[in-house]
XYZ file of N, CA and C in Angstrom:
375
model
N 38.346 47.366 157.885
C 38.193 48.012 156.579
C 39.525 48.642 156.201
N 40.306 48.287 155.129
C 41.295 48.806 154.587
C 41.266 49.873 153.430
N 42.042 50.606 154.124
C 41.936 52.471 152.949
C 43.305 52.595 152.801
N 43.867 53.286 151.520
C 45.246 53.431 150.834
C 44.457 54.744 150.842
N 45.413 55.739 150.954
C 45.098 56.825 150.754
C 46.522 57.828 149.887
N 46.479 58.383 148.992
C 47.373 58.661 148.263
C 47.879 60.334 148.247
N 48.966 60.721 147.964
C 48.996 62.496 148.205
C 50.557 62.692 147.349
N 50.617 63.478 146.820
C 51.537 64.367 146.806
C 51.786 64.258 145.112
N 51.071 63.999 144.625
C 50.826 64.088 143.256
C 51.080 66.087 142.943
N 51.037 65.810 141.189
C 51.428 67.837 141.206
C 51.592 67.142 139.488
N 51.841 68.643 139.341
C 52.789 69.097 138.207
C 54.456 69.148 138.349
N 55.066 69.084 137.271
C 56.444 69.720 137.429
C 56.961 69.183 136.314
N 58.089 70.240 136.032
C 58.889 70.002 134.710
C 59.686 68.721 134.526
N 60.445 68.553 133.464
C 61.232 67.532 133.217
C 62.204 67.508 133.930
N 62.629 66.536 135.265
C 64.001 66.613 135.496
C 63.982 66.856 137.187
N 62.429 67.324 136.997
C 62.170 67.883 138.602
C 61.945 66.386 139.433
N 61.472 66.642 140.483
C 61.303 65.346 141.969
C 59.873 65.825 142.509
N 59.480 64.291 142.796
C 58.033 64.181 143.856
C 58.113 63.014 144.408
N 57.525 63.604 145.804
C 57.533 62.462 146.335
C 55.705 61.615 147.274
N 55.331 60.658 146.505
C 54.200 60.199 146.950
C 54.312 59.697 148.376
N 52.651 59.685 148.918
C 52.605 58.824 149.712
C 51.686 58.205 150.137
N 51.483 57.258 150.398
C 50.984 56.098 150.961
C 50.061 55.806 152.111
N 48.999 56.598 152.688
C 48.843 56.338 154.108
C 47.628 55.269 153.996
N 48.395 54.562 155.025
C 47.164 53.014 155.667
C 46.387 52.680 156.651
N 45.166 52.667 156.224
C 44.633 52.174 157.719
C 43.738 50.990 157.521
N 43.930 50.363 158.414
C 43.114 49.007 158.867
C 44.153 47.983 158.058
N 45.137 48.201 157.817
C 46.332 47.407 157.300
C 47.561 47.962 157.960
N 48.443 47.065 158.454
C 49.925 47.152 158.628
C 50.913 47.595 157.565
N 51.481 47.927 157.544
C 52.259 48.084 156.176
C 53.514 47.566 156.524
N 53.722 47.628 157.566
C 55.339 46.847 158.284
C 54.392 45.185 158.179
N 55.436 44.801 157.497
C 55.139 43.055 157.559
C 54.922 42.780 156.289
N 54.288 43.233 155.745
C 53.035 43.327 154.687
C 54.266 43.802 152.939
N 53.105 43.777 152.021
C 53.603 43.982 151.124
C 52.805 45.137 150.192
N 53.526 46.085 149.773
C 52.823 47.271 148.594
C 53.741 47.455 148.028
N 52.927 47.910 147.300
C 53.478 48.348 145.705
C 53.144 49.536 145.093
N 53.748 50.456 144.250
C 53.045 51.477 143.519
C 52.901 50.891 141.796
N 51.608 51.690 141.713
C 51.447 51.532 139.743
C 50.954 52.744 139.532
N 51.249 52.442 138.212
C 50.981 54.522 137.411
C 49.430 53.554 135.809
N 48.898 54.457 135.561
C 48.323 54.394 134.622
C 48.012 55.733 133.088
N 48.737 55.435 132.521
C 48.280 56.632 131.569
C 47.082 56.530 130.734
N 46.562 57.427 130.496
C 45.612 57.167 129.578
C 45.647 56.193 128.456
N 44.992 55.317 128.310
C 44.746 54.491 127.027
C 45.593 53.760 127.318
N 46.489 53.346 128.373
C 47.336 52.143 128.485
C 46.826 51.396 129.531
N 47.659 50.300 129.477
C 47.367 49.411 130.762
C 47.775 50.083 132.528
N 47.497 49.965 133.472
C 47.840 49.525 134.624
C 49.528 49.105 134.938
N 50.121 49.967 135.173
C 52.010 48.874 135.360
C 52.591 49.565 136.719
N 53.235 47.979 137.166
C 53.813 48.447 138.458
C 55.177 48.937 138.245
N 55.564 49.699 139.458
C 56.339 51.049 139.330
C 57.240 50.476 139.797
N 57.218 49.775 141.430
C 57.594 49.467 142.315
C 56.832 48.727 143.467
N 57.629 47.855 144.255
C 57.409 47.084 144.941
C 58.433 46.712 146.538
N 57.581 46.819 147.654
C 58.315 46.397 148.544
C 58.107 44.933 149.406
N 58.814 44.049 149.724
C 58.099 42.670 150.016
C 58.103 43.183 152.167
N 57.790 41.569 152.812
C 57.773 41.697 153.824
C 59.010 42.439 155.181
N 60.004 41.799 154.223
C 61.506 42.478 154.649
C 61.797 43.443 154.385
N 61.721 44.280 153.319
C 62.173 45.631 152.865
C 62.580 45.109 152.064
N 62.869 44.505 150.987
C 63.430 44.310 150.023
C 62.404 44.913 149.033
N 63.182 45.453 148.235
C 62.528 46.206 147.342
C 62.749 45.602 145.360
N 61.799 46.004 144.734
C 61.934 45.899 143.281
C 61.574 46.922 142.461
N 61.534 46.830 141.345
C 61.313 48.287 140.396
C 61.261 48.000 139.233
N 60.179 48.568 138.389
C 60.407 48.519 136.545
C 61.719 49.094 136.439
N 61.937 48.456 135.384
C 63.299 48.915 134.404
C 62.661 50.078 134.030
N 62.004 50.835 133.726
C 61.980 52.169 133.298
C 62.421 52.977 134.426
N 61.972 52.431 135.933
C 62.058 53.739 136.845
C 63.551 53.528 137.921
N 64.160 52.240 137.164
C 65.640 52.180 138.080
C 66.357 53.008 138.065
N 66.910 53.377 139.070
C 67.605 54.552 139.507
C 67.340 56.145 139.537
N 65.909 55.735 139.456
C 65.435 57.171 139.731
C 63.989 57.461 140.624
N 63.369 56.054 140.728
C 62.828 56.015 142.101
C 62.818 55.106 142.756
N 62.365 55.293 144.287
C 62.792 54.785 145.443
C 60.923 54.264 145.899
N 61.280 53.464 146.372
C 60.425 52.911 147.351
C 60.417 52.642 148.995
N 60.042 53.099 149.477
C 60.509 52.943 151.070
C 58.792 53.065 152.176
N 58.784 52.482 153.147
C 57.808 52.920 154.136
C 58.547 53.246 155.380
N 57.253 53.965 156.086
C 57.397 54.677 157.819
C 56.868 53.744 158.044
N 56.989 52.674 158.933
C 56.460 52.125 160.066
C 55.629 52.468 161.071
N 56.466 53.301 161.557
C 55.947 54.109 162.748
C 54.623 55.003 162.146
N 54.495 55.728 161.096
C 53.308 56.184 160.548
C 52.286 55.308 159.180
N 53.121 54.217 159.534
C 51.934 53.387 158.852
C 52.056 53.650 156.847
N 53.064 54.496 156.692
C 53.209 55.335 155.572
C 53.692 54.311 154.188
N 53.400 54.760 153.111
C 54.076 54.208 151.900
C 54.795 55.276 151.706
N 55.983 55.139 150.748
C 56.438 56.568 149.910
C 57.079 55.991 149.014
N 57.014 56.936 147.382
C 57.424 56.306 146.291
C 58.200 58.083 145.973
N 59.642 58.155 146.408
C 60.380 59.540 145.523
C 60.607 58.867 144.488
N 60.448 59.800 143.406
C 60.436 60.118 141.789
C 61.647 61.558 141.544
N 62.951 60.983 140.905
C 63.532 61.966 140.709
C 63.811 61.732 139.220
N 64.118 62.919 138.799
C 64.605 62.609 137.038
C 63.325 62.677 136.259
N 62.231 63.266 136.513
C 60.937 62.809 135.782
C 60.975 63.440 134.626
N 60.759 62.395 133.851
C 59.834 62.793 132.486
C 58.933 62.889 131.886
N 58.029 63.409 130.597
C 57.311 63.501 130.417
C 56.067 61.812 130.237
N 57.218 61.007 130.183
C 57.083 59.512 129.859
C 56.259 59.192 131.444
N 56.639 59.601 132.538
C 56.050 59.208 133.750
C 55.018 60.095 134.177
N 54.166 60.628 133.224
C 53.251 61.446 133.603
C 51.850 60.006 133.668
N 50.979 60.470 134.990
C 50.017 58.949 135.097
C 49.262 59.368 136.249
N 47.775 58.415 136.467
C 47.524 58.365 137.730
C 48.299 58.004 138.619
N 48.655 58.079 139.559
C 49.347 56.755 140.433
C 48.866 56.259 141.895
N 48.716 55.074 141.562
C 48.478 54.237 142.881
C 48.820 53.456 143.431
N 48.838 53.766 145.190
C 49.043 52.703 145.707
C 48.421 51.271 146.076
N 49.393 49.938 146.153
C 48.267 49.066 146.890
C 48.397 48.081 147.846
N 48.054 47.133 148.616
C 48.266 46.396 149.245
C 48.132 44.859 149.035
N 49.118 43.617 149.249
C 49.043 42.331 148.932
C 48.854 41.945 150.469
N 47.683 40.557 149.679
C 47.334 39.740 151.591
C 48.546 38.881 151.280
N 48.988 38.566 150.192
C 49.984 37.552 150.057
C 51.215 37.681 149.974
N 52.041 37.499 150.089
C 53.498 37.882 149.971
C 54.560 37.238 148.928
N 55.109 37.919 148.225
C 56.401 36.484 147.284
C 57.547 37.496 147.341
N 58.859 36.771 146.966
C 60.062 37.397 146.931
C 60.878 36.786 145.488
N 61.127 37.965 145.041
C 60.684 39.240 144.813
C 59.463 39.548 144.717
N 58.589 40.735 145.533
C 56.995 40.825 145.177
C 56.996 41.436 143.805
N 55.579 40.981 143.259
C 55.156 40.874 141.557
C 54.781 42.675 141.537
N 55.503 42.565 140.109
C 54.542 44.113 140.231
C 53.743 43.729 139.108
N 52.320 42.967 139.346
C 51.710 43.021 138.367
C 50.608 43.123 139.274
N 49.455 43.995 138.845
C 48.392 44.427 139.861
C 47.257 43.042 140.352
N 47.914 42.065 139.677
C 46.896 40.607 140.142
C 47.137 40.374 141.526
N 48.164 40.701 141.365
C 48.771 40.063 142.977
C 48.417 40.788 144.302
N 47.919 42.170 144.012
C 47.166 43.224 145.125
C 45.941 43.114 145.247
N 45.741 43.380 146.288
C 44.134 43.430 147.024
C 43.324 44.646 147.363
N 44.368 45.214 147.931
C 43.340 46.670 148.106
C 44.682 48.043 147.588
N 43.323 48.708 147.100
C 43.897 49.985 146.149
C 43.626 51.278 146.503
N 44.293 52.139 146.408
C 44.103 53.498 146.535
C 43.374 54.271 145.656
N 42.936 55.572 145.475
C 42.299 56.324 144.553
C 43.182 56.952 143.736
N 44.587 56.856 144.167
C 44.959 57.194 142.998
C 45.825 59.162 143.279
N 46.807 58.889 142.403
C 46.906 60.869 142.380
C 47.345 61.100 141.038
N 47.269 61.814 140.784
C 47.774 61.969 139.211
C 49.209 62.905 139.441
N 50.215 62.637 138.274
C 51.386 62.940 138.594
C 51.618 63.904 136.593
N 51.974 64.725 136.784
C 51.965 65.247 135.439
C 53.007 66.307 135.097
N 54.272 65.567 134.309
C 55.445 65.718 134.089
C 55.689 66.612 132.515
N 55.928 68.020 132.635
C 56.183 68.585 131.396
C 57.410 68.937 130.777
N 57.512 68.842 129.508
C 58.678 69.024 128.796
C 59.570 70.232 128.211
């Protein structure tokens, strides 16, 4: 049975940093492929970021160069730091997991299998 479990969601002003995370069980996350997506109200679902089997990583053009994608191995962990935030990246956000793998991995949520609940992230101006 696979669980994404999500944390470090908050408040904070424009400009401030957070950093999510990711914890997995009954899935590997070394090998494997996740991704983060944010959802705002009344919009679609969009991926944030993406890491494939290697570490190679991808990212929306909105969030280049200001967040990171990375996992712990050793703790099984996702983590998505968010620096520079704006009011524009205020959202649920979740993590998720692909059985499948591509390079560059898709950040479009078709391509994931199992999902997290989510944290909400809420960025003021």
């Amino acid at each position: 049975h696979v669980q994404l479990v999500e944390s470090g969601g908050g408040s904070v002003q424009a400009g401030g940093s957070l950093r999510l995370s990711c914890a997995a069980s009954g899935y590997t996350a070394s090998g494997h492929c996740m991704g983060w997506f944010r959802q705002a109200p009344g919009k679609e679902r969009e991926g944030v970021a993406a890491i494939d089997s290697e570490g190679i990583t991808s990212y929306a053009d909105s969030v280049k160069g200001r967040f990171t994608i990375s996992q712990d191995d050793a703790k099984n962990t996702l983590y998505l730091q968010m620096n520079s935030l704006t009011p524009e990246d205020t959202a649920m956000y979740y993590c998720a997991a692909a059985l499948v793998c591509f390079r560059p991995q898709p950040l479009h949520p078709t391509h994931y299998n199992y999902w997290g609940q989510g944290t909400q992230v809420t960025v003021s101006s």
